[in-house]
Short mmCIF file of C-alpha atoms and ligand atoms in Angstrom, two decimals:
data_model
loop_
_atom_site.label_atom_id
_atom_site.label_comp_id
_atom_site.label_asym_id
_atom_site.label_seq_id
_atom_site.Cartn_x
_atom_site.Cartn_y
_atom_site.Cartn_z
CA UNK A 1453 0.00 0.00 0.00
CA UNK A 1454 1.05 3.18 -0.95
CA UNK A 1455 2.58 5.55 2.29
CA UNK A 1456 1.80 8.94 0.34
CA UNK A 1457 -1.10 9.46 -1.77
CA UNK A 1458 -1.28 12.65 -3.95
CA UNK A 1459 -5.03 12.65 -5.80
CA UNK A 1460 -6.20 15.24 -7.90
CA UNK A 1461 -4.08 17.76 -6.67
CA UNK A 1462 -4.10 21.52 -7.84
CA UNK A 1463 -2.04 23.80 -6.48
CA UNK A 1464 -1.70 28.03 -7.48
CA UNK A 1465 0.49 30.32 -6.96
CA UNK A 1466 0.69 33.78 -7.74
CA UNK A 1467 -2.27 33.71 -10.05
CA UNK A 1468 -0.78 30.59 -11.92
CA UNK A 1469 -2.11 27.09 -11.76
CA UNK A 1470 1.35 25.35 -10.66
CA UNK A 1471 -0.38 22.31 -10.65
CA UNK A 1472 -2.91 20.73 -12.33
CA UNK A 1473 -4.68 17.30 -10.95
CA UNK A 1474 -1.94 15.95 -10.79
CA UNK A 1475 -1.82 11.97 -8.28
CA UNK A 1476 1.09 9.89 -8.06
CA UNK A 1477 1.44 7.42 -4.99
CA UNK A 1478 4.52 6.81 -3.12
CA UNK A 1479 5.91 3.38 -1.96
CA UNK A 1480 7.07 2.76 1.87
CA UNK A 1481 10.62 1.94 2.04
CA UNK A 1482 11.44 3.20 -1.26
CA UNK A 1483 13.52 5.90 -2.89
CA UNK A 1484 11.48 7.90 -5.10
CA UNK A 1485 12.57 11.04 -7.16
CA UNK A 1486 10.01 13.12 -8.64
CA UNK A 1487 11.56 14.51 -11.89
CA UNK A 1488 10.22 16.95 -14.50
CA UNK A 1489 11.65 20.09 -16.03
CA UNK A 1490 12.43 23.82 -14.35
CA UNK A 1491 9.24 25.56 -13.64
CA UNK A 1492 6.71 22.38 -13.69
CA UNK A 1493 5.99 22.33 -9.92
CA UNK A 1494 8.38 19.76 -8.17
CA UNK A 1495 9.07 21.71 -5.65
CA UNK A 1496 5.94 23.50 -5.17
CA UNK A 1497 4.65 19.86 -4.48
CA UNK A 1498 7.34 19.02 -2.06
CA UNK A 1499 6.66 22.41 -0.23
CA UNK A 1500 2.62 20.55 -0.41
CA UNK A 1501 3.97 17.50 0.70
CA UNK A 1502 5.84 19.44 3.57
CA UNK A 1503 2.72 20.42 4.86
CA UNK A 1504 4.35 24.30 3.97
CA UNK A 1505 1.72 25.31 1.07
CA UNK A 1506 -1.60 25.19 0.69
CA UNK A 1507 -3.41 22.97 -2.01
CA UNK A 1508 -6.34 24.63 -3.83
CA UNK A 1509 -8.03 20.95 -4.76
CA UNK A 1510 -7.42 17.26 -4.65
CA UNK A 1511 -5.91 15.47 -1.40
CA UNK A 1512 -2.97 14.91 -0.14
CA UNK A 1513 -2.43 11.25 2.49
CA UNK A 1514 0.31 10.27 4.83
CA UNK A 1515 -0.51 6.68 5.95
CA UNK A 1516 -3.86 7.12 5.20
CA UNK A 1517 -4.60 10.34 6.77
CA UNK A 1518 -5.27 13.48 4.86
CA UNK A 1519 -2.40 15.60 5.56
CA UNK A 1520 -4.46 18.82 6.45
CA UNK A 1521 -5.77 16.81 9.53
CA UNK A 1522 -2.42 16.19 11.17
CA UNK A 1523 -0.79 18.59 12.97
CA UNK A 1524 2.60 20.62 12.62
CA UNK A 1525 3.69 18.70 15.59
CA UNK A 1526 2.62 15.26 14.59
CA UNK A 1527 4.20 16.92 10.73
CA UNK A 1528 7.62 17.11 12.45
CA UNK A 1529 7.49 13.42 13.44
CA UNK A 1530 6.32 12.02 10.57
CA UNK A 1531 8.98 13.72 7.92
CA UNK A 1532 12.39 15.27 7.84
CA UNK A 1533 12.35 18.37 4.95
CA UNK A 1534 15.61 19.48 3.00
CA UNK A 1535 14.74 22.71 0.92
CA UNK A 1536 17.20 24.77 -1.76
CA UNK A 1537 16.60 27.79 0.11
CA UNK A 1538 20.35 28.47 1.73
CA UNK A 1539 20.16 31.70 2.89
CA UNK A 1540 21.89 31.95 6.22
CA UNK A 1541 22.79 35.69 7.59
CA UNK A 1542 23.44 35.31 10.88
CA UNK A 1543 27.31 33.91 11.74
CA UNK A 1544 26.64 30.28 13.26
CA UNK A 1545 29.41 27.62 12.32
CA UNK A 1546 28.20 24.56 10.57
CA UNK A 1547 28.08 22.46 13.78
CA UNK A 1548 26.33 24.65 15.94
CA UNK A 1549 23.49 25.33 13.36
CA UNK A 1550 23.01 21.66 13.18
CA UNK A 1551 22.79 20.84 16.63
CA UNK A 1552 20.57 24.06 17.11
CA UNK A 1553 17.67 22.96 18.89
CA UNK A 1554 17.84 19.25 18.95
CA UNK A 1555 17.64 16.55 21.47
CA UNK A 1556 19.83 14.26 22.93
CA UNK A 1557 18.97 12.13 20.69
CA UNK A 1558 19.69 13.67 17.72
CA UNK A 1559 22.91 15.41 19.13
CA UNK A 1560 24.28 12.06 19.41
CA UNK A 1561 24.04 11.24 15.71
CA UNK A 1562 25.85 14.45 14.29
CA UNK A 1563 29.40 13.38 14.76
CA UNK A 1564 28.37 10.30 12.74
CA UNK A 1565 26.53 12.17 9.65
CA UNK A 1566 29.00 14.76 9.92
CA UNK A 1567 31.76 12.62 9.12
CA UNK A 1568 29.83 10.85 6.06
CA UNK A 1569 29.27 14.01 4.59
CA UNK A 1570 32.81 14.83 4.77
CA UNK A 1571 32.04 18.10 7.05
CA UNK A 1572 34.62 17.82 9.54
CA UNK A 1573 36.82 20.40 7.97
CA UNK A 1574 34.37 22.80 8.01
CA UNK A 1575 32.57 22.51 11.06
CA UNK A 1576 33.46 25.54 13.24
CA UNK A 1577 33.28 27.55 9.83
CA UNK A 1578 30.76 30.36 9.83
CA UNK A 1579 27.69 28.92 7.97
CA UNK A 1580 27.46 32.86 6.31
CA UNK A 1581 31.09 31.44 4.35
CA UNK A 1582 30.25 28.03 3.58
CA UNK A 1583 30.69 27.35 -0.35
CA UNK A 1584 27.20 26.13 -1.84
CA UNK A 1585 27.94 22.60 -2.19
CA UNK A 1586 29.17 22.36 1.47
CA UNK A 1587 25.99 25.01 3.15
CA UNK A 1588 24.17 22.10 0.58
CA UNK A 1589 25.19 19.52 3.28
CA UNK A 1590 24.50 21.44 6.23
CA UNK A 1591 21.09 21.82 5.37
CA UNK A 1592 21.38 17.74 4.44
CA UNK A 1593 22.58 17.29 8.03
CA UNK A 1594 20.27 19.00 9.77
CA UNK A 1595 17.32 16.89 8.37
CA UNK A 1596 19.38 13.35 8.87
CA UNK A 1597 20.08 13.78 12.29
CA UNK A 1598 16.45 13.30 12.56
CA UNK A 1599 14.80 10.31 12.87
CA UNK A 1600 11.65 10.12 10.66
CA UNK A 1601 10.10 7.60 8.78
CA UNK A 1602 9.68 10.33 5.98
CA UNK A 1603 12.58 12.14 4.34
CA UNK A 1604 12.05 14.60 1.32
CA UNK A 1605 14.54 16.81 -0.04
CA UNK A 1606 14.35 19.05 -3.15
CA UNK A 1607 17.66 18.25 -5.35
CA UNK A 1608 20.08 17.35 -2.41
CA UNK A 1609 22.79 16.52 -5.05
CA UNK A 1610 22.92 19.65 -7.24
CA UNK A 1611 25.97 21.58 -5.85
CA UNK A 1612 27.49 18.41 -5.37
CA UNK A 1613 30.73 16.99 -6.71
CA UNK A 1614 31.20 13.02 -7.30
CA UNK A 1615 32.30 11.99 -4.39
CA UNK A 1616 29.76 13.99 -1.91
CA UNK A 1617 27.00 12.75 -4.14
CA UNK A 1618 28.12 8.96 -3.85
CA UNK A 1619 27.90 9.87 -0.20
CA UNK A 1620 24.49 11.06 -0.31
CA UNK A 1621 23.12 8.51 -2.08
CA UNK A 1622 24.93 5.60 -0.29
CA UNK A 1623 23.57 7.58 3.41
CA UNK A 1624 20.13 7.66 1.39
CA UNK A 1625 19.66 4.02 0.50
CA UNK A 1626 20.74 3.10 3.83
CA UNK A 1627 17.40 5.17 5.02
CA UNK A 1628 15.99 3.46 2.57
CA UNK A 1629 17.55 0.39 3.41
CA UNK A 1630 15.99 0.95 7.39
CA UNK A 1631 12.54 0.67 5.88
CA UNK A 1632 12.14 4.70 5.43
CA UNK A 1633 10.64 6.20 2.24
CA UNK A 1634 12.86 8.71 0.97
CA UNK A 1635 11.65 11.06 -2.00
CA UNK A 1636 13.75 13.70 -4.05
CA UNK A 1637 13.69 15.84 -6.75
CA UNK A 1638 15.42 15.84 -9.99
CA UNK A 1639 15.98 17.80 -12.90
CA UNK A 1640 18.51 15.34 -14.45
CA UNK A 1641 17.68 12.84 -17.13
CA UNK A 1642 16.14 9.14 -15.45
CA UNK A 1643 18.97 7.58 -16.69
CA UNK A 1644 21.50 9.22 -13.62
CA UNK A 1645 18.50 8.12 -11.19
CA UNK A 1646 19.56 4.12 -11.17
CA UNK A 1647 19.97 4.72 -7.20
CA UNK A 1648 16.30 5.82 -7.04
CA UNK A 1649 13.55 2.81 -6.96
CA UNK A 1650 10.51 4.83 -8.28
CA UNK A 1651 10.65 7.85 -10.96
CA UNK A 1652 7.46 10.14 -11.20
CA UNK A 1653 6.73 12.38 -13.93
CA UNK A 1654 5.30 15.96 -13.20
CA UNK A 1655 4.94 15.78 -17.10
CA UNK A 1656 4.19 12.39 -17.81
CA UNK A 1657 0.09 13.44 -16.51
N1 ATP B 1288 6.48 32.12 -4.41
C1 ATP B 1288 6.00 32.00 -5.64
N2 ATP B 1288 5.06 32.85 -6.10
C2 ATP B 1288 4.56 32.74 -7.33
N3 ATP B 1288 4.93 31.78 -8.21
C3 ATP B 1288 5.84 30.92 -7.82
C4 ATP B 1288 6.43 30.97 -6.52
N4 ATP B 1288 7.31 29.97 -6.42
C5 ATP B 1288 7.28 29.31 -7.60
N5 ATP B 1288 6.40 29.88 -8.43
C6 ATP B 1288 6.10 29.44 -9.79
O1 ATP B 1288 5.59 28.13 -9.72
C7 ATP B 1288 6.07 27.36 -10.84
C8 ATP B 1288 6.67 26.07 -10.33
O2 ATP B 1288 7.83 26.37 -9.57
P1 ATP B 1288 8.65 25.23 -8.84
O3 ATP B 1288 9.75 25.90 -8.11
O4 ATP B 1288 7.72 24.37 -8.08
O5 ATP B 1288 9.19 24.41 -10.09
P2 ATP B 1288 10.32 23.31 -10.17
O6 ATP B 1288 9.78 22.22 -11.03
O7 ATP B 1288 10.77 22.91 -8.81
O8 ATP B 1288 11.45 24.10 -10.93
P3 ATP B 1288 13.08 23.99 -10.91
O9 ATP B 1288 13.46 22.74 -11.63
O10 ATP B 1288 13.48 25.21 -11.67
O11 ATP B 1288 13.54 24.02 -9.47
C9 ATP B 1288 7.05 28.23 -11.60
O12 ATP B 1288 6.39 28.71 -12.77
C10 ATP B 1288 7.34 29.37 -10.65
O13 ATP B 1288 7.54 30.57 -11.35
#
């Protein structure tokens, strides 16, 4: 049975019909990227899936629940969010803006993810400094510290290099690997997305 359901779902913004009833279904303990070109909505529909914007029709389930019943708290358990928006101001280091606010729990994972994401040398850098491939994996960080049975991130490999991307992935399928669904978006062509189990088409509706 499918984990996420997305039926008939329109979203606008700014005047602009983003979306268009558009229903895919996601897989439990699966990696699945939702792909499409620039400007056709994937992330607008992650920010939906997020719980972060509105949807003007259609419905939107997590485990058989319609998302707009469950609450920001109950949100936060459920999924962990990576967006592209990077833009820090204020002068934290790497480190500290991960552990910001976290638990014990979590706090005792960021060594470990830290040092797959080859951070280390740049964790008491001032986030405000960080290059865009390494602020990328801050941001990455910050949502696998957490431990959700949901993890969606909008294009956590595109200011990566090689090597940081093989780590990604390889920290990815082990989520996946733990029986979590992962989903992410793509821009690139399906045949770089051999790592992800499911592809969905925001243009193939
Ligand atoms: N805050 C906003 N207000 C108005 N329109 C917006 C806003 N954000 C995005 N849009 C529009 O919504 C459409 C979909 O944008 P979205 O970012 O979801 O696309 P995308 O598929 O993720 O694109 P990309 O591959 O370029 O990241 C675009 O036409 C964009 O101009």
């Amino acid at each position: 049975m499918a984990l996420i359901t997305i039926e008939k779902v329109s979203i606008i913004r700014g005047g602009k019909n983003v979306l268009t009833d558009f229903s895919a279904s996601i897989e439990p303990g699966k990696i699945t990227a939702i792909i499409g070109p620039n400007g056709s909505g994937k992330s607008t529909l992650l920010g939906a899936l997020a719980g972060d914007l509105p949807i003007a029709s259609g419905v939107i389930t997590i485990a058989g629940r319609d998302l707009k019943e469950i609450s920001v708290a109950e949100q936060a358990q459920l999924r962990s969010v990576v967006l592209q928006n990077r833009n820090y101001w204020l002068s934290y280091t790497a480190r500290e803006l991960i552990e910001m606010g976290q638990g014990p729990a979590e706090l005792a994972r960021v060594d470990a993810v830290m040092q797959r994401l080859d951070m280390t040398r740049f964790e008491n850098q001032s986030v405000t400094t960080l290059s865009g491939g390494e602020a990328q994996r801050v941001e990455i960080a910050r949502a696998l510290i957490l431990d959700t049975p949901i993890y969606l991130l909008d294009e956590p490999l595109s200011a990566q290099d090689v090597q940081s991307k093989a780590r990604i992935i390889a920290l990815l399928q082990e989520l996946r690997d733990q029986g979590r669904t992962v989903l992410v978006i793509a821009h690139i062509d399906k045949s770089s997305l051999s790592w992800c189990d499911q592809i969905i088409d925001t243009l193939a509706q």
